[in-house]
CSV table of N, CA and C in Angstrom, one decimal:
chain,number,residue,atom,x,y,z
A,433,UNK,N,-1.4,213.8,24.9
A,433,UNK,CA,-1.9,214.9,24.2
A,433,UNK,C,-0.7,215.8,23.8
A,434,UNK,N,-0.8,216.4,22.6
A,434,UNK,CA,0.5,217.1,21.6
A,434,UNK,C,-0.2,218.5,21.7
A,435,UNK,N,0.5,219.3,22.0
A,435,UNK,CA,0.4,220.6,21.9
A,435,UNK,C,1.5,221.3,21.1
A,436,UNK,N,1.0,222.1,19.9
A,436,UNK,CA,1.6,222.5,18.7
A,436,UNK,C,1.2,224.1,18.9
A,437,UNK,N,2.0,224.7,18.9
A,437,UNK,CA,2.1,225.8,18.8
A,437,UNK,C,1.6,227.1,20.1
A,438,UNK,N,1.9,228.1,20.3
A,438,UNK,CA,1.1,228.6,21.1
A,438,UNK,C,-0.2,229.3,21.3
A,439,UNK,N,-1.1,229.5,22.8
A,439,UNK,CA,-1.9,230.7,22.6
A,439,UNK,C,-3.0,229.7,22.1
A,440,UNK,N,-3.6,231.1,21.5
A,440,UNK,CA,-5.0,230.7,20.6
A,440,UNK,C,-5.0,229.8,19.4
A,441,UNK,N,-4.4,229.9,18.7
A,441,UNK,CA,-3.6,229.1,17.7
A,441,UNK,C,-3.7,227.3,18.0
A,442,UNK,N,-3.5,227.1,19.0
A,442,UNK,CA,-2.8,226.1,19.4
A,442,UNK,C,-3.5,224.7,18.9
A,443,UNK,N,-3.2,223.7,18.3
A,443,UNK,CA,-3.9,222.3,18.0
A,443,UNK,C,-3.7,221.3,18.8
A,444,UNK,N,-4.4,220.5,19.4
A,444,UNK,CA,-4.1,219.4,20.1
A,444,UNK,C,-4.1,218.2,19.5
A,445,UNK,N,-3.4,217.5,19.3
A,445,UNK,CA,-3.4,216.3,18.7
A,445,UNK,C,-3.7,214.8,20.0
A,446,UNK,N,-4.7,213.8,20.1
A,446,UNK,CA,-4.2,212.6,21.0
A,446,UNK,C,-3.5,211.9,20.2
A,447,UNK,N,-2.9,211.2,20.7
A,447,UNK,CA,-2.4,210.1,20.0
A,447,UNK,C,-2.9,208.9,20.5
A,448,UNK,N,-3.3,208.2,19.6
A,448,UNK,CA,-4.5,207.1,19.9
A,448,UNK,C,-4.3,205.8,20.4
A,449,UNK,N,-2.3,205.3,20.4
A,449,UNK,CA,-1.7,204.5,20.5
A,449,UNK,C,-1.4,204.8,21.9
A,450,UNK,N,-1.5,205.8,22.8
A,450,UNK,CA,-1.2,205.9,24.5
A,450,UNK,C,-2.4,205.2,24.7
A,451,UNK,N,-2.0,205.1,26.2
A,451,UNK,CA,-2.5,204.1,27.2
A,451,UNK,C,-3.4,204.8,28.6
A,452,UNK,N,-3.4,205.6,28.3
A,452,UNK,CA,-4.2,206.3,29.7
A,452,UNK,C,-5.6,206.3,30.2
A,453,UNK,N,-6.0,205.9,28.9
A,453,UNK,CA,-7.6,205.0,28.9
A,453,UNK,C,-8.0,203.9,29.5
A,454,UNK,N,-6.5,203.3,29.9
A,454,UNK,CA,-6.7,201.7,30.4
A,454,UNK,C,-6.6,202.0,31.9
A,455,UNK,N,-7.5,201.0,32.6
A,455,UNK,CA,-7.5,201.0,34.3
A,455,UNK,C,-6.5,200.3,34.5
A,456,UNK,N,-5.6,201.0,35.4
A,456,UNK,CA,-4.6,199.8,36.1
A,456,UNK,C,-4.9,198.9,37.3
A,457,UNK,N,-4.7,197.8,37.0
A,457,UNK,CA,-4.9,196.6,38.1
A,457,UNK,C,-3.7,196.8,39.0
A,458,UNK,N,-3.8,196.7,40.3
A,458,UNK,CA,-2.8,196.4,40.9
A,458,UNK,C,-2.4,194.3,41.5
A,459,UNK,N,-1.8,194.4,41.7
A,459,UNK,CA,-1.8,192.9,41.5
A,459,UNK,C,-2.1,192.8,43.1
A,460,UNK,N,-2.4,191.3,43.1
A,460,UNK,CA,-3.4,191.3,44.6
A,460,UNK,C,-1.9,190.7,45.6
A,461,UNK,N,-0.3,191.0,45.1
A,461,UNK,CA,0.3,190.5,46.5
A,461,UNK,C,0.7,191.7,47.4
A,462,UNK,N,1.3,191.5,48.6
A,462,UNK,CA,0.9,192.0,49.3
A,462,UNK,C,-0.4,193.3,49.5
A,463,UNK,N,-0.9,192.8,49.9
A,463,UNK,CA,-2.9,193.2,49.7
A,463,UNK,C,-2.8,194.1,48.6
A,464,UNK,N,-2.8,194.0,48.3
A,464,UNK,CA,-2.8,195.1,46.5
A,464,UNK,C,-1.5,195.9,46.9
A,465,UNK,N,-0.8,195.7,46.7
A,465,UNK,CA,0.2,196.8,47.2
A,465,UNK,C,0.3,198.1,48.4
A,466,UNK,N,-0.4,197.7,49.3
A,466,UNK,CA,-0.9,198.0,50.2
A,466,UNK,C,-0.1,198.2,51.2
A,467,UNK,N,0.6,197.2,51.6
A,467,UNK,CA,1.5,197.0,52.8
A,467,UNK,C,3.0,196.6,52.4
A,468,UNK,N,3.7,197.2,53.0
A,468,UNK,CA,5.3,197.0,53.1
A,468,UNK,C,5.7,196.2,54.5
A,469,UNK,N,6.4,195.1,54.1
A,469,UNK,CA,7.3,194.3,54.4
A,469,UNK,C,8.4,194.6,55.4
A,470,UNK,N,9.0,194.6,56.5
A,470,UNK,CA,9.7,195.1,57.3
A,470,UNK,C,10.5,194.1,56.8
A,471,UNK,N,12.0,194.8,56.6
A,471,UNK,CA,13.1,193.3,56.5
A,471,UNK,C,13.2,192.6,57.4
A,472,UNK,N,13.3,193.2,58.5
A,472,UNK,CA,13.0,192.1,60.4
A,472,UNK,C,12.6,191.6,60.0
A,473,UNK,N,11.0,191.8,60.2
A,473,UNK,CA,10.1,190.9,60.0
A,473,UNK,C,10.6,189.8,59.1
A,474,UNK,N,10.8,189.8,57.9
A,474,UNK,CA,11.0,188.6,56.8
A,474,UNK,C,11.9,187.8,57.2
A,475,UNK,N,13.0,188.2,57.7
A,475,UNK,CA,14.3,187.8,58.3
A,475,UNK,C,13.7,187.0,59.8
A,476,UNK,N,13.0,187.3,60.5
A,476,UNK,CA,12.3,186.6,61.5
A,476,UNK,C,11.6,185.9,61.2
A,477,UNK,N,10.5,185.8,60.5
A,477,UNK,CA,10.0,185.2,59.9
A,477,UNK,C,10.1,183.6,58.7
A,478,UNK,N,11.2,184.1,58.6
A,478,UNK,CA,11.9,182.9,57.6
A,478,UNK,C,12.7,181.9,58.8
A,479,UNK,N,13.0,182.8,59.7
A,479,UNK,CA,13.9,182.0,61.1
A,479,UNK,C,12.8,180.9,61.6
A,480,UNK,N,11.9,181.9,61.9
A,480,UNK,CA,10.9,180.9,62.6
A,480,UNK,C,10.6,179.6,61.9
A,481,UNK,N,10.1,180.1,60.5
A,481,UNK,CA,9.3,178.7,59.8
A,481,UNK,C,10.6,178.0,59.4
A,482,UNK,N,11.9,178.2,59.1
A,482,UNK,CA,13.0,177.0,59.7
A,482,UNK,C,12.8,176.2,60.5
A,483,UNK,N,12.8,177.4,62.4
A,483,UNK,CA,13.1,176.5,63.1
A,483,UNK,C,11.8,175.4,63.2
A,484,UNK,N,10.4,175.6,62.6
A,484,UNK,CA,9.8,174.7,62.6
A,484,UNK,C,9.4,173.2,62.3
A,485,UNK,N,10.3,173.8,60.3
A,485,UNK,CA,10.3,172.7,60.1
A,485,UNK,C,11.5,171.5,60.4
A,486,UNK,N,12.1,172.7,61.4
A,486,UNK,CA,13.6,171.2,61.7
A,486,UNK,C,13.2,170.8,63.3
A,487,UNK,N,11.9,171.5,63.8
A,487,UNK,CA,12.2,171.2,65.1
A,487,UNK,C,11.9,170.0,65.9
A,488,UNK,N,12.0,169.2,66.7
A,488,UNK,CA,11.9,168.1,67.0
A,488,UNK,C,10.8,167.9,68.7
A,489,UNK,N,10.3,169.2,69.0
A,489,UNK,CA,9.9,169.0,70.4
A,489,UNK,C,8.2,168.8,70.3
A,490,UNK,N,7.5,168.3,69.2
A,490,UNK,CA,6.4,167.9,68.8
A,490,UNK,C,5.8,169.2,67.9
A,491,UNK,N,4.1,168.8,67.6
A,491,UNK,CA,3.2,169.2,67.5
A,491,UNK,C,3.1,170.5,67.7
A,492,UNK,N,2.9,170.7,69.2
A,492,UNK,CA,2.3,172.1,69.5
A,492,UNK,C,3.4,173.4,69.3
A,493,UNK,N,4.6,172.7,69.5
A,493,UNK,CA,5.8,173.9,69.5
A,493,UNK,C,6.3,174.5,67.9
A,494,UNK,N,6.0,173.3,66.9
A,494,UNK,CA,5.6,173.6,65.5
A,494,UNK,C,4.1,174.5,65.3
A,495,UNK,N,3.3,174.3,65.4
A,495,UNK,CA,2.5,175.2,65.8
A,495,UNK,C,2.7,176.4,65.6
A,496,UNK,N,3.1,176.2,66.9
A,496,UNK,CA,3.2,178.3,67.4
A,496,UNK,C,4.5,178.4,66.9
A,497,UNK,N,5.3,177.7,66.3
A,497,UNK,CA,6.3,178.5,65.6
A,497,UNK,C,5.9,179.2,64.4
A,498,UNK,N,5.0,178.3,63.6
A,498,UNK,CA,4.4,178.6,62.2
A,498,UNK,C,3.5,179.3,62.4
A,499,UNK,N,2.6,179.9,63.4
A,499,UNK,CA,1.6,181.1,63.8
A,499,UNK,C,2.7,182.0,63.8
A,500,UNK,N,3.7,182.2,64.4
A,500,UNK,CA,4.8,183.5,64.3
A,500,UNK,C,5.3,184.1,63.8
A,501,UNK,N,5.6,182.6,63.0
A,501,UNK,CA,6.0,183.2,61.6
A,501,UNK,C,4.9,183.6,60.6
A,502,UNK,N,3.7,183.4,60.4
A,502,UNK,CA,2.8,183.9,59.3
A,502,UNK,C,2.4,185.4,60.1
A,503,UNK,N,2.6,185.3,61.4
A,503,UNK,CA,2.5,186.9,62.0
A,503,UNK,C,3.3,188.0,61.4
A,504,UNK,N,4.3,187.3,61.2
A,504,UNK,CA,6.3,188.5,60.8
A,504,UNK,C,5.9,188.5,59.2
A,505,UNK,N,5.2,187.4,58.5
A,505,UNK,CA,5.6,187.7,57.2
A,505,UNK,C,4.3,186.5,56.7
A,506,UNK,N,2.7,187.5,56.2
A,506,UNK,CA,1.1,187.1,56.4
A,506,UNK,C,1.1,186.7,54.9
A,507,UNK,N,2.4,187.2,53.9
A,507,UNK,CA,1.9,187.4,52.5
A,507,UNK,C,2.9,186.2,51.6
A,508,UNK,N,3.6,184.8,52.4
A,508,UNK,CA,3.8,183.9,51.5
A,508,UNK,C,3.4,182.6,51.9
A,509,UNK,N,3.3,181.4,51.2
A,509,UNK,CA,1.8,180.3,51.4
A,509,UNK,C,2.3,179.4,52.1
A,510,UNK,N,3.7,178.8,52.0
A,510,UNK,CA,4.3,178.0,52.6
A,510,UNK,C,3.8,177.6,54.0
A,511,UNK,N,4.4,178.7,54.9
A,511,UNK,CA,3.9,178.6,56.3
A,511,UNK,C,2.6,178.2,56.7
A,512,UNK,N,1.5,178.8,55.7
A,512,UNK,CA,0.3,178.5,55.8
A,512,UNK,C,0.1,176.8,55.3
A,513,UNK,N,0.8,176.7,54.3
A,513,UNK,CA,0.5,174.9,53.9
A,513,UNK,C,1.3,174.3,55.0
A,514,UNK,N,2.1,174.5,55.1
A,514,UNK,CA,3.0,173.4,56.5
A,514,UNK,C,1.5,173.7,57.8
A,515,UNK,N,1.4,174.6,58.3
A,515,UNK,CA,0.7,174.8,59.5
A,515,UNK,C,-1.0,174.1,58.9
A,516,UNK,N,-1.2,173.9,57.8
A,516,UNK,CA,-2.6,173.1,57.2
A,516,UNK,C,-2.3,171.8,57.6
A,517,UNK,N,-1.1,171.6,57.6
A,517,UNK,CA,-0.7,170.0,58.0
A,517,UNK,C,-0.5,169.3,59.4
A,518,UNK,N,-0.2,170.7,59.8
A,518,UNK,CA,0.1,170.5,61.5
A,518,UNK,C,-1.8,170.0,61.9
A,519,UNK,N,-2.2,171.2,61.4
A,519,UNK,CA,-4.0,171.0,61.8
A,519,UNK,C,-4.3,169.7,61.2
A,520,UNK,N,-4.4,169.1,60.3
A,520,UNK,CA,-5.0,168.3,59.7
A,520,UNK,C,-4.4,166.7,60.4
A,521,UNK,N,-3.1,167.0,61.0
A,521,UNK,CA,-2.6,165.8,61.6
A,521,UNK,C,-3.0,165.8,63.3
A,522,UNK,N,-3.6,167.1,63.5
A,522,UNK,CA,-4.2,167.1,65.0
A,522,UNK,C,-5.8,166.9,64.9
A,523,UNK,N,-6.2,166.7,63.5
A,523,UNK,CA,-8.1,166.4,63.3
A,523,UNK,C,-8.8,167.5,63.1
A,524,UNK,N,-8.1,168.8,63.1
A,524,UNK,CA,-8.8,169.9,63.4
A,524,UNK,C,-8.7,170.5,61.6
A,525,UNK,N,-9.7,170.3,61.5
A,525,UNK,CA,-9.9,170.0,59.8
A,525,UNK,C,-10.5,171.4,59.5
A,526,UNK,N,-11.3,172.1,60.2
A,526,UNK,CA,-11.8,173.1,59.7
A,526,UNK,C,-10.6,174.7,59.8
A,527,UNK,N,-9.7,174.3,60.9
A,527,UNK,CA,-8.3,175.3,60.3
A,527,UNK,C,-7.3,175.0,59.4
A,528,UNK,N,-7.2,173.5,59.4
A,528,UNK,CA,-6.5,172.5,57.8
A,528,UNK,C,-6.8,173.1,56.6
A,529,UNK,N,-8.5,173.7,56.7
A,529,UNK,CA,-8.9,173.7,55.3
A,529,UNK,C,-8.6,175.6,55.0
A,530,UNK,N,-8.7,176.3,56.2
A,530,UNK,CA,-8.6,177.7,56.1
A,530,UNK,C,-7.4,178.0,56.0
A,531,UNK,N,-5.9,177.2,56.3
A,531,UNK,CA,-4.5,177.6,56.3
A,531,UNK,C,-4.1,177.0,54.6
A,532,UNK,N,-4.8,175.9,54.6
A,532,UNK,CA,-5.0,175.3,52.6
A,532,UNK,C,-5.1,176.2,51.6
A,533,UNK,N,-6.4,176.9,52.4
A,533,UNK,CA,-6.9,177.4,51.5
A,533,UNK,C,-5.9,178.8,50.8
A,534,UNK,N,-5.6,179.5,52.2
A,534,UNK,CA,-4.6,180.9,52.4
A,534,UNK,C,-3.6,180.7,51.5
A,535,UNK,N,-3.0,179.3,51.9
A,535,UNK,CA,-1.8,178.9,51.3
A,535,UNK,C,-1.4,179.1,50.2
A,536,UNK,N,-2.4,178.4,49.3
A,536,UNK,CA,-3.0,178.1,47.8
A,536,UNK,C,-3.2,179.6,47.5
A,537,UNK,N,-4.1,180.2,47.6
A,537,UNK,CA,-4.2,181.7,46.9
A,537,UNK,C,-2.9,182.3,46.9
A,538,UNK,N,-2.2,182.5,48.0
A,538,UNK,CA,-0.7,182.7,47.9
A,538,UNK,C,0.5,182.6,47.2
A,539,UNK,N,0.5,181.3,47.2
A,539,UNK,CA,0.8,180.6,45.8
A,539,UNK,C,0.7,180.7,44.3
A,540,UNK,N,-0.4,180.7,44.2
A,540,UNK,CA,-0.9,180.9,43.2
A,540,UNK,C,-1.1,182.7,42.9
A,541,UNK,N,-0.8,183.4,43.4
A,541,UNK,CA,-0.7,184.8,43.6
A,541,UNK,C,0.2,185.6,43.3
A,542,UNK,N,1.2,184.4,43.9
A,542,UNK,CA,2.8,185.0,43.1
A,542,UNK,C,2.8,184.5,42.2
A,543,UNK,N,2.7,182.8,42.0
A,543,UNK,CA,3.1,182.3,40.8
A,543,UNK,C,4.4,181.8,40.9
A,544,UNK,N,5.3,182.0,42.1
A,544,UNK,CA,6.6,181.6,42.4
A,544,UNK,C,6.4,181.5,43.8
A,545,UNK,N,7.2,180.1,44.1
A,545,UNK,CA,7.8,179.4,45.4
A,545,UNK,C,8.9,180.7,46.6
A,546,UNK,N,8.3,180.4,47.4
A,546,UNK,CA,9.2,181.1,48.8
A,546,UNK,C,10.3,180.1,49.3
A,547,UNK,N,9.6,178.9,49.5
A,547,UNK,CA,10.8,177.6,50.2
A,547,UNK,C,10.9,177.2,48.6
A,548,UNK,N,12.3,177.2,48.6
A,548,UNK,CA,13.0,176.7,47.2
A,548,UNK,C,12.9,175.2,47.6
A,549,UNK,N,13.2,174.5,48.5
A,549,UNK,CA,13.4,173.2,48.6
A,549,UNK,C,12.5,172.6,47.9
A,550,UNK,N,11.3,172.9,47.3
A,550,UNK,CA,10.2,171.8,46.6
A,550,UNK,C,10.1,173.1,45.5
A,551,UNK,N,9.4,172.4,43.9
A,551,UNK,CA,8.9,173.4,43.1
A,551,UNK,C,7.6,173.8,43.3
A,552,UNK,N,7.2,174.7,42.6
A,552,UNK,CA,6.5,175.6,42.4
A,552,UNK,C,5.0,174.6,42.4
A,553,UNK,N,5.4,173.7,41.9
A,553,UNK,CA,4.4,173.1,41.1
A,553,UNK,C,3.8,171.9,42.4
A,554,UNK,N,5.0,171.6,43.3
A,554,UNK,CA,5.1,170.5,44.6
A,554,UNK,C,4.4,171.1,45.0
A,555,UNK,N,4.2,172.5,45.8
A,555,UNK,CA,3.8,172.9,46.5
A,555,UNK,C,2.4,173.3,46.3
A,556,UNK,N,1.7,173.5,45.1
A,556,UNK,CA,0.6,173.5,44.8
A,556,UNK,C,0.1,172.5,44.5
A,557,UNK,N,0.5,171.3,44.4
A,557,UNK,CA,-0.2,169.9,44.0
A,557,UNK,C,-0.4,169.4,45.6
A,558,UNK,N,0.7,169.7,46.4
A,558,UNK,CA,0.6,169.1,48.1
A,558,UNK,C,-0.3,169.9,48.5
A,559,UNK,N,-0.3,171.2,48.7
A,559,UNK,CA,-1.7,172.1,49.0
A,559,UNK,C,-2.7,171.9,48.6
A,560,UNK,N,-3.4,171.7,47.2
A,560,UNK,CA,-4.3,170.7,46.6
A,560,UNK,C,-5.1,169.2,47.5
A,561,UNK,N,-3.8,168.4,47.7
A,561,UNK,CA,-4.3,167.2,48.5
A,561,UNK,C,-4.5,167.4,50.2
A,562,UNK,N,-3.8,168.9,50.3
A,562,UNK,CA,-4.1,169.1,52.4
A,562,UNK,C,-5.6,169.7,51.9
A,563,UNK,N,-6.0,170.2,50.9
A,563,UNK,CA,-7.5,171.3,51.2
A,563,UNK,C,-8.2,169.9,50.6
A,564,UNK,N,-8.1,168.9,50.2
A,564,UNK,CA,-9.0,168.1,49.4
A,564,UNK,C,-9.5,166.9,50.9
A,565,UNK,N,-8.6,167.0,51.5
A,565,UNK,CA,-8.3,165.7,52.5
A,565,UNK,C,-8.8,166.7,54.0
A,566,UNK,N,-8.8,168.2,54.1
A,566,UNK,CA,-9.0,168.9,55.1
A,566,UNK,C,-10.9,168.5,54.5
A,567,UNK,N,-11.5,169.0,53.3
A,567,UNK,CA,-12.9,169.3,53.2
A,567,UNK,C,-13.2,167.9,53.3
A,568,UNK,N,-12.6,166.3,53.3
A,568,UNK,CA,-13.3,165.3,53.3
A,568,UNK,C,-13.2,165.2,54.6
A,569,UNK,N,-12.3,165.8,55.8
A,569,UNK,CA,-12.2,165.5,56.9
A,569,UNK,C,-11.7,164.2,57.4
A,570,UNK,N,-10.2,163.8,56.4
A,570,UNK,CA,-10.0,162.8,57.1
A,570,UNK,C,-8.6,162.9,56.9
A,571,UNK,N,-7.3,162.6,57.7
A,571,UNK,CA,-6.1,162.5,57.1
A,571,UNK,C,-5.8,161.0,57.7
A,572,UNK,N,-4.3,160.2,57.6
A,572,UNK,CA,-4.1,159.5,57.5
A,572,UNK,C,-3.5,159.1,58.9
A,573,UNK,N,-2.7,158.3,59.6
A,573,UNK,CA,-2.6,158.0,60.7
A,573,UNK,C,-1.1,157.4,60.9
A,574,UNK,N,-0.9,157.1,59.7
A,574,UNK,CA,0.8,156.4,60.0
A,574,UNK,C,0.9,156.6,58.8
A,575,UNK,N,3.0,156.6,58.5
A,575,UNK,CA,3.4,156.9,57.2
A,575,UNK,C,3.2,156.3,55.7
A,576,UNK,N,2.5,154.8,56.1
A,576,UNK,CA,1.9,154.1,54.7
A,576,UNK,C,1.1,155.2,53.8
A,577,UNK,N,0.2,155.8,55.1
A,577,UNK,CA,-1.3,156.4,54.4
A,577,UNK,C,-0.8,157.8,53.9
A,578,UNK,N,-0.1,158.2,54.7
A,578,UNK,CA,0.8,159.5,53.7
A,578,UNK,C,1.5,159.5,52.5
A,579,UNK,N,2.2,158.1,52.4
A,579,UNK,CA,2.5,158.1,50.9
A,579,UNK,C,1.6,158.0,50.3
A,580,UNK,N,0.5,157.1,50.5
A,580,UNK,CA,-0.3,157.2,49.6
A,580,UNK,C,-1.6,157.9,49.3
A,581,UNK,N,-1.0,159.5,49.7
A,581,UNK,CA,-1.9,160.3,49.5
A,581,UNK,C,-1.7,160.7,48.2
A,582,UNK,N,-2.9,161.2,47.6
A,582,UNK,CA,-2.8,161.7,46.0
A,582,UNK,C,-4.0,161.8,45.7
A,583,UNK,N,-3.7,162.5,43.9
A,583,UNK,CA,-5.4,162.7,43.9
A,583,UNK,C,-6.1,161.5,43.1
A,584,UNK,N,-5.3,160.4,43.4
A,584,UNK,CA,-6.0,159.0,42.1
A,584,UNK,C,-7.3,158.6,42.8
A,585,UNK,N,-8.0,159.1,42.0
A,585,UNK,CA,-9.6,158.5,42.6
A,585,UNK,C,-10.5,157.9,41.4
């Protein structure tokens, strides 16, 4: 709004080309903009889901490394798709499909990859086949069946 002149006098003009009419969306990452990010935490958090994926003392200690890390840092999908994998290779298909599923919205939320090591696109196509293979309730048992996971049906 233009205000021309003083007093009683005065004319308002809108201008019809502003934007103040329009509702703002906030975008849905970190919960709508909701929560702030400790750099610890992310920096912890990125440690952990490393040391997970290089660690060699099985199963369960990948695990709770990847629970620790989605503790330090709740709002990127990775950790959640690695930890869908952990579940789905222990049978336990109905947290396979809830860590899938997290993963994916996450993903797809940003729109951009956290672990650069795979694209954007890897990691939503591999998410895709953990929530497809978590809802059929079946994963594979040795490395043949892993390769030949996919969605050719």
């Amino acid at each position: 709004e233009f205000n021309f002149g003083e007093g009683e006098g005065r004319v308002n003009v809108v201008d019809c080309e502003r934007d103040e009419d329009i509702e703002l969306v906030l975008p849905p990452v970190f919960d709508k903009c909701s929560k702030v990010l400790d750099a610890g935490d992310q920096i912890v958090a990125r440690d952990l889901y490393w040391e997970a994926l290089s660690c060699e003392e099985g199963m369960e200690k990948i695990e709770e490394l990847l629970v620790k890390s989605i503790e330090k840092n709740p709002f990127v999908g990775e950790p959640h798709v690695v930890l869908s994998q952990v579940y789905l290779t222990k049978g336990r298909f109905e947290e396979g499909e809830r860590e899938s599923e997290r993963g994916l919205t996450l993903l797809l939320e940003w729109g951009c990859h956290w672990d650069k090591r795979v694209s954007w696109e890897g990691w939503i196509s591999w998410t895709r086949v953990l929530l497809m293979k978590a809802k059929e309730k079946s994963w594979p048992n040795n490395s043949w069946g892993i390769l030949n996971l996919g969605l050719v049906k």
